[in-house]
XYZ file of C-alpha atoms in Angstrom:
782
model
C 9.643 6.003 18.655
C 12.246 7.817 16.487
C 15.536 6.351 16.105
C 17.579 9.252 14.523
C 21.166 7.877 14.522
C 23.073 4.683 14.767
C 23.792 5.332 18.411
C 20.173 5.176 19.286
C 19.686 2.171 16.848
C 22.414 0.491 18.800
C 20.795 1.250 22.016
C 17.623 -0.233 21.008
C 19.532 -3.354 20.178
C 21.613 -3.496 23.367
C 17.887 -2.927 25.388
C 16.196 -5.538 23.268
C 12.664 -5.823 22.461
C 11.531 -7.338 25.720
C 11.943 -3.896 27.425
C 9.128 -1.977 27.258
C 9.676 1.946 27.694
C 8.927 5.302 26.405
C 11.691 7.673 25.682
C 9.984 11.116 26.506
C 10.628 14.666 27.600
C 12.021 15.249 31.104
C 8.447 15.982 32.548
C 7.502 12.410 31.511
C 10.697 10.502 32.195
C 9.072 9.187 35.725
C 6.690 7.252 33.482
C 9.192 5.692 31.203
C 8.366 2.166 32.231
C 4.696 2.583 30.696
C 3.945 0.399 27.619
C 2.143 2.045 24.709
C -0.040 -0.993 24.166
C 0.008 -4.527 25.306
C 1.878 -5.626 22.199
C 4.315 -2.538 21.762
C 8.235 -3.512 21.535
C 11.000 -1.254 22.567
C 9.832 2.153 21.330
C 11.002 5.744 21.571
C 8.510 8.705 21.521
C 11.091 11.448 21.048
C 9.137 14.637 20.435
C 12.130 16.517 21.570
C 14.097 15.255 18.727
C 11.550 15.818 16.364
C 11.264 19.450 17.820
C 15.004 19.838 17.419
C 15.062 18.763 13.953
C 12.129 20.892 12.909
C 13.763 24.045 14.520
C 16.811 23.406 12.535
C 14.693 23.068 9.267
C 12.623 25.923 9.862
C 15.706 28.270 10.561
C 17.239 27.006 7.325
C 14.112 27.630 5.095
C 12.827 30.588 7.061
C 9.111 29.923 6.243
C 6.117 28.309 7.844
C 6.026 24.718 7.429
C 3.172 22.388 6.373
C 2.397 19.202 8.730
C 3.728 17.012 6.200
C 7.105 18.847 6.075
C 7.284 18.858 9.921
C 7.195 15.330 10.279
C 9.148 14.398 7.135
C 11.893 16.914 7.831
C 12.025 16.041 11.541
C 13.147 12.594 10.474
C 16.066 13.953 8.402
C 19.422 11.941 8.928
C 21.209 15.347 8.709
C 18.789 18.350 9.189
C 21.744 21.017 8.988
C 22.993 20.047 5.481
C 20.334 18.066 3.872
C 19.369 19.718 0.527
C 15.598 20.419 0.733
C 13.464 21.183 -2.405
C 10.000 19.810 -2.808
C 9.804 17.827 -5.883
C 13.489 17.674 -6.740
C 16.064 16.660 -4.241
C 16.214 13.172 -2.433
C 15.810 13.282 1.377
C 17.718 10.837 3.648
C 15.532 9.758 6.442
C 15.332 7.876 9.511
C 12.166 6.199 9.870
C 10.888 5.059 13.328
C 9.624 1.571 12.530
C 8.882 -1.142 9.623
C 5.818 -3.118 9.223
C 5.360 -6.004 6.697
C 2.613 -7.968 5.587
C 3.139 -11.808 5.121
C 2.971 -11.859 1.190
C 5.689 -8.901 1.027
C 7.475 -10.098 4.148
C 8.906 -13.371 2.624
C 10.707 -11.326 -0.043
C 12.066 -8.586 2.539
C 13.061 -11.118 4.983
C 14.958 -13.120 2.352
C 16.660 -9.799 1.084
C 17.537 -9.120 4.885
C 18.793 -12.573 5.495
C 21.134 -12.050 2.346
C 22.630 -8.844 3.883
C 24.176 -10.817 6.689
C 23.186 -8.337 9.331
C 22.532 -10.083 12.798
C 19.424 -8.130 13.882
C 16.989 -5.339 12.835
C 18.104 -1.735 13.932
C 14.330 -0.482 14.298
C 11.176 -1.923 15.678
C 9.833 -4.095 12.791
C 6.775 -6.563 12.688
C 5.181 -9.106 10.394
C 1.512 -9.216 9.837
C 0.132 -12.418 8.508
C -3.160 -11.263 6.717
C -2.722 -11.789 2.850
C -2.690 -15.627 2.446
C -6.053 -16.625 3.963
C -8.334 -17.171 1.157
C -12.097 -16.534 1.840
C -14.323 -19.542 0.874
C -16.480 -20.509 3.649
C -16.356 -18.481 6.656
C -13.836 -17.162 9.204
C -13.000 -20.129 11.417
C -12.789 -22.701 8.886
C -11.076 -20.522 6.418
C -8.408 -19.656 8.983
C -7.831 -23.170 9.905
C -7.484 -24.076 6.355
C -4.775 -21.330 5.620
C -2.867 -22.237 8.603
C -2.554 -25.780 7.140
C -1.756 -24.503 3.451
C 0.570 -22.029 4.396
C 2.393 -23.688 7.329
C 5.781 -23.501 5.637
C 5.513 -19.689 5.004
C 4.158 -19.054 8.504
C 6.793 -21.066 10.085
C 9.445 -19.286 8.098
C 8.123 -15.922 9.020
C 7.905 -16.749 12.751
C 11.362 -18.122 12.681
C 12.951 -15.405 11.054
C 11.291 -12.805 13.038
C 12.651 -14.508 16.398
C 15.987 -14.641 14.873
C 16.391 -11.095 13.605
C 14.205 -9.345 16.281
C 10.924 -9.010 14.506
C 7.515 -9.110 16.186
C 5.150 -11.663 14.541
C 1.424 -11.168 14.113
C -0.127 -14.651 13.719
C -2.749 -15.586 10.967
C -6.235 -14.467 12.254
C -4.658 -11.295 14.175
C -6.036 -9.088 11.329
C -4.951 -6.871 8.530
C -1.760 -5.161 8.890
C -3.028 -1.431 8.692
C -5.600 -1.790 11.312
C -3.165 -3.393 13.670
C -0.764 -0.625 12.912
C -3.619 1.957 13.839
C -4.519 0.295 17.137
C -0.960 -0.524 18.238
C 1.907 1.442 16.466
C 0.908 4.816 14.821
C 0.741 7.950 16.658
C 1.091 11.479 15.762
C 4.428 12.552 14.445
C 5.696 8.991 14.016
C 7.392 8.054 10.572
C 6.593 4.417 9.758
C 7.248 2.586 6.395
C 5.600 -0.354 5.515
C 5.549 -3.140 2.557
C 2.158 -2.488 1.529
C 0.855 0.366 -0.516
C -2.192 1.080 1.926
C 0.502 1.936 4.714
C -0.847 5.507 4.610
C -3.744 4.408 6.783
C -1.755 5.438 9.619
C -2.109 9.200 8.534
C -5.392 8.908 10.423
C -3.321 9.139 13.463
C -1.348 11.969 12.328
C 1.519 9.852 11.309
C 3.589 9.646 8.088
C 3.161 6.249 7.130
C 4.602 5.279 3.554
C 4.275 2.257 1.413
C 7.464 0.822 0.019
C 9.013 -2.200 -1.527
C 10.631 -4.924 0.580
C 14.231 -3.512 -0.579
C 13.406 -0.285 1.206
C 12.425 -1.920 4.274
C 15.819 -3.807 4.345
C 17.364 -0.508 4.172
C 15.712 0.753 7.396
C 15.825 -2.329 9.206
C 19.515 -2.564 8.287
C 19.964 1.110 9.986
C 20.942 2.862 6.914
C 19.181 6.203 5.810
C 16.127 5.586 3.589
C 15.814 7.947 0.522
C 12.825 9.496 -0.417
C 12.105 12.010 -3.095
C 11.232 15.446 -1.506
C 7.417 15.189 -1.692
C 5.234 18.125 -2.970
C 2.423 18.849 -0.593
C -1.396 18.877 -1.812
C -3.611 20.614 0.632
C -7.321 19.581 0.818
C -8.983 22.186 2.821
C -12.334 20.468 4.603
C -15.168 23.026 5.480
C -18.665 22.037 6.830
C -19.330 18.596 8.544
C -20.219 15.168 7.504
C -23.806 14.174 8.162
C -26.565 11.695 6.895
C -25.681 8.999 4.340
C -22.363 10.888 3.597
C -19.230 9.175 5.181
C -15.391 9.764 5.314
C -15.185 7.275 2.212
C -17.049 9.976 0.350
C -14.304 12.274 0.954
C -11.536 10.248 -0.662
C -13.858 8.917 -3.426
C -14.376 12.501 -4.510
C -10.806 13.422 -4.076
C -10.085 10.418 -6.359
C -12.388 11.644 -8.907
C -10.687 15.121 -8.830
C -6.896 13.909 -9.028
C -7.333 10.630 -10.854
C -5.047 7.588 -10.263
C -1.757 9.654 -10.873
C -2.753 13.301 -9.646
C -1.101 12.516 -6.225
C 2.121 10.974 -7.602
C 5.237 12.423 -5.833
C 3.070 14.384 -3.145
C 1.717 14.008 0.056
C -1.737 14.934 0.615
C -2.493 16.920 3.798
C -6.029 17.641 4.956
C -6.735 20.486 7.038
C -9.506 23.318 7.874
C -12.556 23.286 10.193
C -14.046 20.400 8.552
C -11.258 17.931 9.757
C -13.111 17.725 13.468
C -16.268 16.253 12.010
C -14.289 13.008 10.939
C -13.510 10.255 13.448
C -9.938 8.938 13.861
C -10.726 5.800 12.110
C -12.501 7.852 9.329
C -9.408 9.956 8.683
C -7.500 6.629 8.329
C -10.029 5.459 5.761
C -9.405 8.632 3.801
C -5.574 8.144 3.987
C -5.626 4.528 3.314
C -7.073 5.028 -0.138
C -5.027 8.015 -0.908
C -2.796 5.156 -2.291
C -5.473 5.136 -5.127
C -4.554 8.493 -6.471
C -0.652 7.746 -6.339
C 0.051 10.101 -3.343
C 3.273 9.196 -1.366
C 0.999 9.213 1.723
C -1.637 11.351 3.414
C -2.018 12.733 7.001
C -4.371 14.560 8.948
C -3.561 17.142 11.898
C -3.668 16.054 15.716
C -6.963 16.730 17.054
C -9.417 15.624 19.961
C -10.563 12.610 17.878
C -6.986 11.323 17.626
C -6.436 11.929 21.563
C -9.731 9.764 22.177
C -8.863 7.073 19.856
C -5.329 6.751 21.384
C -6.895 6.626 24.989
C -9.355 4.010 23.964
C -6.510 1.842 22.381
C -4.441 1.892 25.591
C -2.101 4.859 24.541
C -3.009 7.729 26.754
C 0.497 8.564 27.730
C 1.160 9.200 24.102
C -1.892 11.503 23.765
C -0.693 13.347 26.697
C 2.736 13.812 25.206
C 1.212 14.749 21.699
C -1.111 17.516 23.654
C 2.361 18.855 25.243
C 3.944 19.123 21.587
C 0.879 19.793 19.751
C 2.123 22.655 17.748
C 4.491 20.026 16.046
C 1.469 18.109 14.907
C -0.495 20.823 12.915
C 0.446 22.993 9.996
C 1.990 26.415 10.568
C -0.219 29.343 9.741
C 0.803 30.743 6.426
C 2.282 27.426 5.183
C 1.974 27.008 1.309
C 0.728 24.146 -0.672
C 1.684 23.147 -4.261
C -1.804 22.801 -4.807
C -5.039 23.243 -2.885
C -8.406 21.507 -3.071
C -11.483 22.731 -1.122
C -14.297 20.450 -0.106
C -17.560 21.575 1.589
C -18.541 18.376 3.467
C -21.920 20.034 3.910
C -22.563 19.546 0.187
C -20.548 16.326 -0.337
C -22.943 13.435 -1.440
C -22.586 9.826 -1.035
C -20.233 8.473 -3.880
C -19.670 5.322 -5.470
C -16.493 4.810 -7.920
C -15.813 2.373 -10.752
C -15.984 0.095 -12.421
C -12.423 -1.108 -13.304
C -10.558 1.900 -11.714
C -10.963 3.672 -8.450
C -11.014 7.132 -9.669
C -14.101 6.823 -12.051
C -16.718 8.796 -9.555
C -20.242 8.974 -9.556
C -22.733 10.406 -6.919
C -24.897 7.314 -5.879
C -27.916 9.146 -6.914
C -26.453 8.930 -10.382
C -24.837 5.698 -10.793
C -27.918 3.338 -11.758
C -28.705 5.940 -14.620
C -24.797 5.794 -15.630
C -24.649 2.019 -15.367
C -27.849 1.719 -17.967
C -26.207 4.046 -20.396
C -23.010 2.010 -20.243
C -24.382 -1.402 -20.265
C -23.162 -2.129 -17.002
C -25.083 -4.998 -15.009
C -27.638 -3.320 -12.638
C -28.246 -6.423 -10.518
C -25.788 -6.332 -7.485
C -24.544 -10.047 -7.105
C -22.431 -9.486 -4.168
C -21.939 -6.749 -1.725
C -18.597 -6.903 0.557
C -17.706 -4.779 3.674
C -14.591 -4.623 5.709
C -10.907 -4.319 4.280
C -8.251 -2.323 5.605
C -10.047 0.670 4.315
C -13.361 0.364 6.154
C -13.411 -2.241 8.979
C -13.376 -0.009 12.116
C -15.999 -0.230 14.995
C -17.718 2.928 13.630
C -18.136 1.418 9.952
C -19.296 -1.880 11.364
C -21.938 -0.096 13.690
C -23.006 1.990 10.516
C -23.416 -1.121 8.398
C -25.245 -2.955 11.232
C -27.660 0.134 11.640
C -28.541 -0.215 7.915
C -29.174 -4.035 8.313
C -31.091 -3.497 11.481
C -33.627 -1.367 9.749
C -34.195 -4.136 6.997
C -34.340 -7.050 9.480
C -36.939 -4.862 11.489
C -39.248 -4.643 8.249
C -38.471 -8.527 7.380
C -36.117 -7.866 4.563
C -32.750 -9.685 3.969
C -29.958 -8.908 1.435
C -30.902 -9.987 -1.961
C -27.171 -9.980 -3.213
C -24.699 -12.373 -1.223
C -23.137 -10.304 1.444
C -19.712 -10.772 3.238
C -18.168 -8.929 6.368
C -14.361 -8.704 6.883
C -13.268 -7.609 10.326
C -10.083 -5.508 10.231
C -8.557 -7.037 13.395
C -9.188 -9.736 15.991
C -9.915 -6.780 18.257
C -12.547 -5.496 15.927
C -14.152 -9.106 15.544
C -14.375 -9.775 19.119
C -15.710 -6.261 20.019
C -18.485 -6.282 17.225
C -19.466 -9.747 18.289
C -19.628 -8.889 21.928
C -21.746 -5.677 21.030
C -24.234 -7.505 18.759
C -23.062 -6.176 15.302
C -21.974 -9.377 14.029
C -25.391 -10.978 14.975
C -27.282 -7.994 12.943
C -24.797 -8.397 9.929
C -25.177 -12.318 9.833
C -29.173 -12.205 10.241
C -29.425 -9.994 7.275
C -27.355 -12.486 5.313
C -24.232 -11.745 6.004
C -21.007 -14.277 6.126
C -18.206 -13.049 8.455
C -14.985 -14.208 6.948
C -11.501 -14.137 8.663
C -9.565 -11.291 9.909
C -7.606 -10.876 6.853
C -7.517 -9.091 3.501
C -9.505 -11.769 1.580
C -11.587 -10.809 -1.342
C -9.886 -7.226 -1.536
C -6.624 -8.589 -2.910
C -8.367 -11.572 -4.749
C -8.029 -14.176 -1.838
C -11.706 -15.162 -2.688
C -12.921 -18.667 -3.931
C -15.775 -17.163 -5.656
C -18.301 -19.695 -7.015
C -21.621 -17.797 -7.629
C -20.630 -16.723 -11.292
C -18.456 -18.323 -13.978
C -15.130 -16.755 -15.317
C -16.139 -14.497 -18.115
C -19.735 -13.935 -16.887
C -20.658 -10.087 -16.776
C -21.868 -9.301 -13.188
C -21.611 -6.475 -10.518
C -20.212 -6.601 -7.086
C -20.125 -3.510 -4.734
C -17.410 -3.257 -2.087
C -16.040 -0.962 0.748
C -12.586 -1.849 -0.525
C -10.042 0.456 -2.143
C -9.175 -0.948 -5.612
C -11.303 -2.129 -8.278
C -8.935 -3.173 -11.013
C -9.969 -5.698 -13.620
C -10.121 -9.070 -12.312
C -8.493 -8.047 -8.948
C -11.296 -9.356 -6.597
C -12.280 -12.761 -7.996
C -9.887 -13.120 -11.064
C -12.967 -12.570 -13.590
C -12.178 -9.762 -15.804
C -15.984 -9.473 -16.605
C -16.952 -8.549 -12.903
C -17.832 -4.839 -12.697
C -16.617 -3.733 -9.244
C -17.668 -0.565 -7.657
C -16.059 1.019 -4.490
C -18.216 2.795 -1.773
C -18.657 3.055 1.881
C -19.708 0.050 4.004
C -23.388 1.538 4.855
C -23.941 2.037 0.863
C -22.779 -1.402 0.393
C -24.981 -2.551 2.833
C -28.022 -0.607 1.295
C -27.409 -1.940 -2.180
C -26.856 -5.469 -1.038
C -30.374 -5.252 0.476
C -31.825 -3.457 -2.486
C -30.116 -6.000 -4.950
C -29.363 -3.177 -7.525
C -27.044 -0.338 -8.410
C -30.202 1.522 -9.268
C -31.134 2.435 -5.745
C -30.336 5.795 -3.871
C -30.944 5.102 -0.156
C -31.286 8.849 0.418
C -34.514 9.179 -1.811
C -35.734 5.637 -2.670
C -38.068 3.225 -1.087
C -37.842 -0.551 -0.363
C -40.757 -2.909 -0.207
C -41.371 -5.064 2.930
C -42.550 -8.749 2.412
C -46.130 -7.397 3.661
C -45.884 -4.816 0.921
C -45.059 -1.761 3.007
C -42.991 0.650 1.240
C -40.346 2.360 3.485
C -37.123 4.409 3.417
C -34.182 3.822 5.371
C -32.798 6.223 7.851
C -29.339 7.524 7.559
C -26.917 5.312 9.211
C -25.467 5.808 12.655
C -22.847 4.044 14.635
C -20.650 4.842 17.722
C -17.229 6.290 16.960
C -15.726 3.745 19.533
C -17.229 1.155 21.797
C -18.917 2.284 25.039
C -17.322 -0.616 26.864
C -13.942 -0.353 25.428
C -12.593 -2.833 23.211
C -12.404 -6.540 23.421
C -8.946 -7.541 22.708
C -9.933 -11.186 21.561
C -7.319 -13.858 21.412
C -3.513 -13.121 21.919
C -2.087 -13.412 18.528
C 1.266 -11.747 18.799
C 4.762 -13.294 19.327
C 7.273 -11.344 20.824
C 10.967 -11.953 19.465
C 13.430 -13.241 22.078
C 16.035 -10.863 23.394
C 18.803 -12.818 21.607
C 17.870 -15.017 18.576
C 21.375 -15.648 17.191
C 21.181 -19.309 18.132
C 18.180 -19.710 16.348
C 17.956 -21.315 12.834
C 15.729 -20.286 9.841
C 15.404 -23.323 7.364
C 14.450 -22.991 3.873
C 14.340 -26.323 1.938
C 16.122 -26.466 -1.116
C 13.072 -28.528 -2.505
C 10.458 -26.109 -1.379
C 8.346 -24.729 -4.185
C 7.296 -21.730 -1.946
C 10.453 -20.436 -0.403
C 13.847 -19.902 -2.314
C 17.006 -18.352 -1.077
C 18.010 -15.409 -3.112
C 21.210 -15.320 -5.507
C 22.578 -11.901 -6.190
C 22.029 -10.214 -9.387
C 24.959 -9.644 -11.675
C 26.604 -6.466 -11.657
C 26.443 -3.889 -14.556
C 29.072 -4.700 -17.297
C 30.415 -1.110 -17.375
C 29.158 -0.666 -21.031
C 26.080 0.573 -22.742
C 23.193 -1.868 -23.172
C 23.166 -3.027 -26.810
C 20.438 -4.565 -28.935
C 17.850 -5.142 -26.218
C 14.778 -7.132 -27.516
C 11.247 -5.403 -26.841
C 9.625 -8.114 -24.869
C 6.338 -6.526 -24.835
C 4.955 -3.005 -25.718
C 2.257 -2.700 -23.280
C -0.937 -0.851 -24.119
C -2.975 1.171 -21.636
C -3.410 0.690 -17.813
C -0.562 -1.675 -16.440
C -0.700 -1.869 -12.577
C 1.270 -4.048 -10.602
C -1.603 -6.507 -10.805
C -1.023 -6.769 -14.415
C 2.780 -7.092 -13.963
C 2.594 -9.728 -11.123
C -0.966 -10.954 -10.121
C -2.005 -11.853 -6.749
C -4.722 -14.290 -6.001
C -3.431 -17.808 -6.486
C 0.123 -16.498 -7.160
C 0.436 -15.294 -3.553
C 1.659 -18.699 -2.593
C 4.859 -18.169 -4.415
C 5.782 -14.706 -2.916
C 8.587 -16.240 -1.375
C 10.139 -18.059 -4.308
C 11.198 -15.830 -7.046
C 11.605 -18.476 -9.692
C 8.167 -19.842 -9.265
C 6.316 -16.417 -8.940
C 8.203 -15.138 -12.293
C 5.802 -17.281 -14.402
C 3.265 -14.680 -13.703
C 5.231 -11.764 -15.180
C 3.241 -9.482 -17.311
C 0.643 -12.137 -18.064
C -2.199 -9.536 -17.438
C -0.695 -6.799 -19.441
C -2.234 -6.034 -22.970
C 0.098 -6.550 -25.860
C -0.161 -3.556 -28.272
C 0.580 -5.718 -31.202
C -2.497 -7.728 -31.189
C -4.574 -6.504 -28.039
C -3.892 -9.839 -26.759
C -3.146 -10.875 -22.982
C -0.119 -13.029 -22.407
C 0.606 -13.603 -26.125
C 3.544 -12.130 -27.657
C 6.113 -12.974 -30.570
C 9.273 -14.853 -29.874
C 11.823 -13.289 -32.235
C 14.175 -16.138 -31.777
C 12.009 -18.724 -32.860
C 9.198 -16.783 -34.815
C 6.346 -18.254 -32.609
C 3.932 -16.772 -30.258
C 4.101 -17.715 -26.537
C 3.516 -16.457 -22.874
C 5.219 -13.324 -21.729
C 7.251 -15.328 -18.864
C 8.047 -18.270 -21.394
C 9.412 -15.748 -24.185
C 11.559 -13.932 -21.526
C 12.935 -17.285 -20.120
C 13.837 -18.170 -23.838
C 15.509 -14.974 -24.283
C 17.296 -15.183 -21.091
C 18.686 -18.864 -21.881
C 20.078 -17.564 -25.115
C 21.566 -14.488 -23.701
C 19.324 -11.967 -25.013
C 18.350 -9.078 -22.779
C 15.207 -7.115 -23.085
C 13.253 -4.211 -22.285
C 9.575 -3.417 -21.677
C 7.908 -0.600 -23.051
C 4.765 0.972 -21.256
C 2.192 3.814 -21.078
C 1.133 6.287 -18.396
C 1.328 5.605 -14.686
C 2.979 2.255 -15.211
C 3.040 0.076 -12.112
C 0.193 1.701 -10.253
C -1.379 -0.090 -7.282
C -0.104 -2.368 -4.676
C 3.511 -2.117 -3.647
C 4.646 -5.502 -4.519
C 8.235 -5.411 -5.423
C 7.843 -8.783 -7.117
C 6.612 -6.815 -10.362
C 10.361 -5.243 -10.073
C 12.295 -8.687 -9.084
C 10.451 -10.849 -11.750
C 11.709 -8.644 -14.730
C 15.281 -8.501 -13.375
C 15.197 -12.383 -12.582
C 14.109 -13.113 -16.268
C 16.773 -11.030 -18.023
C 15.141 -7.607 -18.230
C 17.433 -4.600 -18.217
C 15.106 -1.575 -18.685
C 11.441 -0.362 -18.366
C 10.758 2.481 -20.792
C 7.478 4.197 -20.379
C 5.545 7.403 -20.538
C 5.437 7.883 -16.818
C 5.844 5.661 -13.500
C 3.874 5.197 -10.227
C 6.212 6.137 -7.359
C 6.561 2.805 -5.424
C 7.238 0.810 -8.398
C 9.772 3.164 -9.948
C 11.693 3.013 -6.751
C 11.437 -0.807 -6.803
C 12.995 -1.094 -9.990
C 15.993 0.950 -9.186
C 16.438 -1.326 -5.915
C 16.633 -4.299 -8.113
C 19.327 -2.920 -10.707
C 16.752 -2.161 -13.550
C 16.565 1.025 -15.458
C 13.022 2.801 -15.330
C 13.308 5.315 -17.802
C 10.688 7.854 -19.489
C 10.333 9.246 -22.767
C 11.487 12.646 -23.003
C 8.672 13.220 -25.616
C 5.837 10.857 -24.480
C 4.674 10.437 -28.174
C 7.858 8.555 -28.735
C 5.823 5.666 -27.261
C 4.187 5.256 -30.721
C 7.584 5.078 -32.546
C 8.429 1.741 -30.920
C 7.690 -1.470 -32.821
C 7.292 -4.939 -31.441
C 10.275 -6.051 -33.632
C 12.688 -3.441 -32.450
C 15.953 -3.845 -30.932
C 16.947 -1.004 -28.473
C 20.418 0.245 -27.522
C 20.520 2.408 -24.253
C 23.583 4.846 -24.574
C 25.276 7.227 -22.017
C 25.570 4.640 -18.987
C 29.363 5.170 -19.051
C 28.750 8.750 -17.982
C 25.415 7.974 -16.293
C 24.631 11.225 -13.998
C 21.926 12.619 -12.041
C 19.597 14.853 -14.564
C 21.632 13.710 -17.569
C 19.303 12.017 -20.083
C 20.130 8.901 -21.666
C 19.765 8.001 -25.423
C 17.822 5.161 -27.108
C 18.788 3.950 -30.394
C 15.993 1.927 -32.055
C 16.769 -0.298 -34.656
C 13.698 -1.144 -36.715
C 13.137 -4.707 -38.285
C 13.275 -3.034 -41.665
C 16.781 -1.621 -41.013
C 15.822 1.805 -40.289
C 16.830 3.452 -36.892
C 15.725 6.315 -34.796
C 17.452 8.097 -31.633
C 15.295 8.904 -28.846
C 16.125 10.709 -25.556
C 15.073 9.143 -22.362
C 14.873 10.868 -18.849
C 15.543 9.131 -15.611
C 15.129 10.291 -11.846
C 18.365 8.384 -10.552
C 20.529 10.257 -8.004
C 24.145 9.403 -7.345
C 23.306 6.744 -4.747
C 20.648 4.906 -7.078
C 23.243 4.984 -9.837
C 25.446 2.872 -7.404
C 22.707 0.459 -6.851
C 22.565 0.105 -10.821
C 26.179 -0.064 -11.138
C 26.211 -2.941 -8.407
C 23.381 -4.835 -9.825
C 21.144 -3.971 -7.086
C 20.754 -1.995 -3.854
C 21.342 -5.171 -1.684
C 24.533 -5.645 -3.658
C 25.601 -2.191 -2.947
C 24.817 -2.635 0.889
C 27.120 -5.746 0.849
C 29.945 -3.861 -0.770
C 29.787 -1.253 1.854
C 30.094 -3.791 4.601
C 33.475 -4.823 3.383
């Protein structure tokens, strides 16, 4: 699928998305009219170009390459001249395709419309998975979502048709599962507007989560920039067995690396233990790599991937991958920036949480740890599925646990929900009886969507503020993420462990050693779970939920009503004045963890993702104010009164007062949502000054014309007071690698001068000067 130059991009446009063909090596050109899958738009599987670029780079670097380097450098815009230094230089890349989920696609498509371009330059898709609220059950919840979100779905479908973007309708499934089933393949580079895009690494792909503005660059045919990633190697030995699952690999790695240990790096799994993990299991591991801040994660091509490609109708791709397999594995003797070794024979089932995905516990220990810390032992709800764990194998293993309980007359003590990852998975597990078993044990099958994983959950069994425990097979468990209740203690584990704990009804249960009691008083132990890697009878595709864009959409219209409270056309941000930024108010000094959930909450706010002004009313309402340890309560220094963060920001903006946010470590971790950057810019913010940033959020801030800056001395964070005014000096000579200066004026009249670092390159400085990356793109068109 690789499009490496504008010539190829133009060829794609000329051919149109309706033509289904593979662009392959000479040996396979006779098969050029074969579709990769029943939904695949125009695509080019160009391993020859990948080989050529890798050969150029290998000759230049004169050393063995990691798999990550092969795929990333294989997509360089200019492999002959690109400066390559892991962790330092910025790479200009040509990704093969773009994928967007509906919550982020709204802003991405609004930005693309603002660019004035007639059609996307690379194959792109929109996936409707975020706006469906879990309430009753799959069918009714989906019907309600279609009604409530009709305006947004119509906008996305019509924009996709006009600009050449494929549209996966609501109910089709979660973006990452659909990508794995249809679009990912070994060696492809895909960017997606969701932080869990790395899921595709389970098929040997480099799939990277980005903000919508990055997606616009790629859709516009502009080289996409990425800081040259370091590479963390995870060597796997031994093999998985018993209750231990692929989820336990990443839960263990998260405990080792923490939520920021993978920042700026690709995590590359290798070693003999890889072959004991299914393709979808590898995807689970890569998916949750987002929780350690990694740029992405990837596995080397092997027979498990080949089988999955064949089962999902892409045997031609696996044949090509076999032919070019040396490109799809690391070179012998390649060097990693860090190496972690895991013996899968010794790995035990894990459960991580609460409140952060890197707090790792063996399942055998979590009950005692919970008692010691005062965490509720009773499991109120068990939730399986999500983009991380909703494969056929996951559902089969969970069903095997449920079946054992049913055979003894037991059902779940906790509430239990099941979220299929795609329409294909839903149809197949229904055909093969898994859905019935999971339903009989007490489960409610929800829509093929994100649902409770992202806060789309109309939960009614506990009141807000009531302390309780839930256990999920999701990826994230930040405070209030799933149900908007800050007192909910959420734990993340594998689907089979979730099922066992939902049956037992308590955290203090280890299925490897502990016994359950049947209604007749019989004590019994659960056998280890088992489940087929892939369905014996092939997948049931279910309902056709894909809309192809027409070959020519120029005559089509995309309507956005000026009266809409859900969609709003974008106005360009103002350009930089050409001078230093003087006397910026400290809007809020944030204390502790501040994820993109804290900066721009999801849940009920998702409905405003296409309306920048309305969604800006959630800006930083979840962040803790260091002045008073309160949430959404800051002092307005123009009035002397306290108010909500967005309200004070709006008041400052209306009075011509620009402001900064000061934050702690790993600021902006979590979801890729660029609204966390758009909202501060829209409400008058100029800079975000913190100890350290998460990768995607830092880039999103740059894209919108803000200054993401870090304290050269992290302890300078302690010197900032709520009533300070900060001037940022050095902007007239703003240059890569040259620190800026903050002159801090305290309320008592004293001043301090602090040094601020940045990671801007020359192109990104041009974004700042133009007011945003989109403004700069428009400048370059004239």
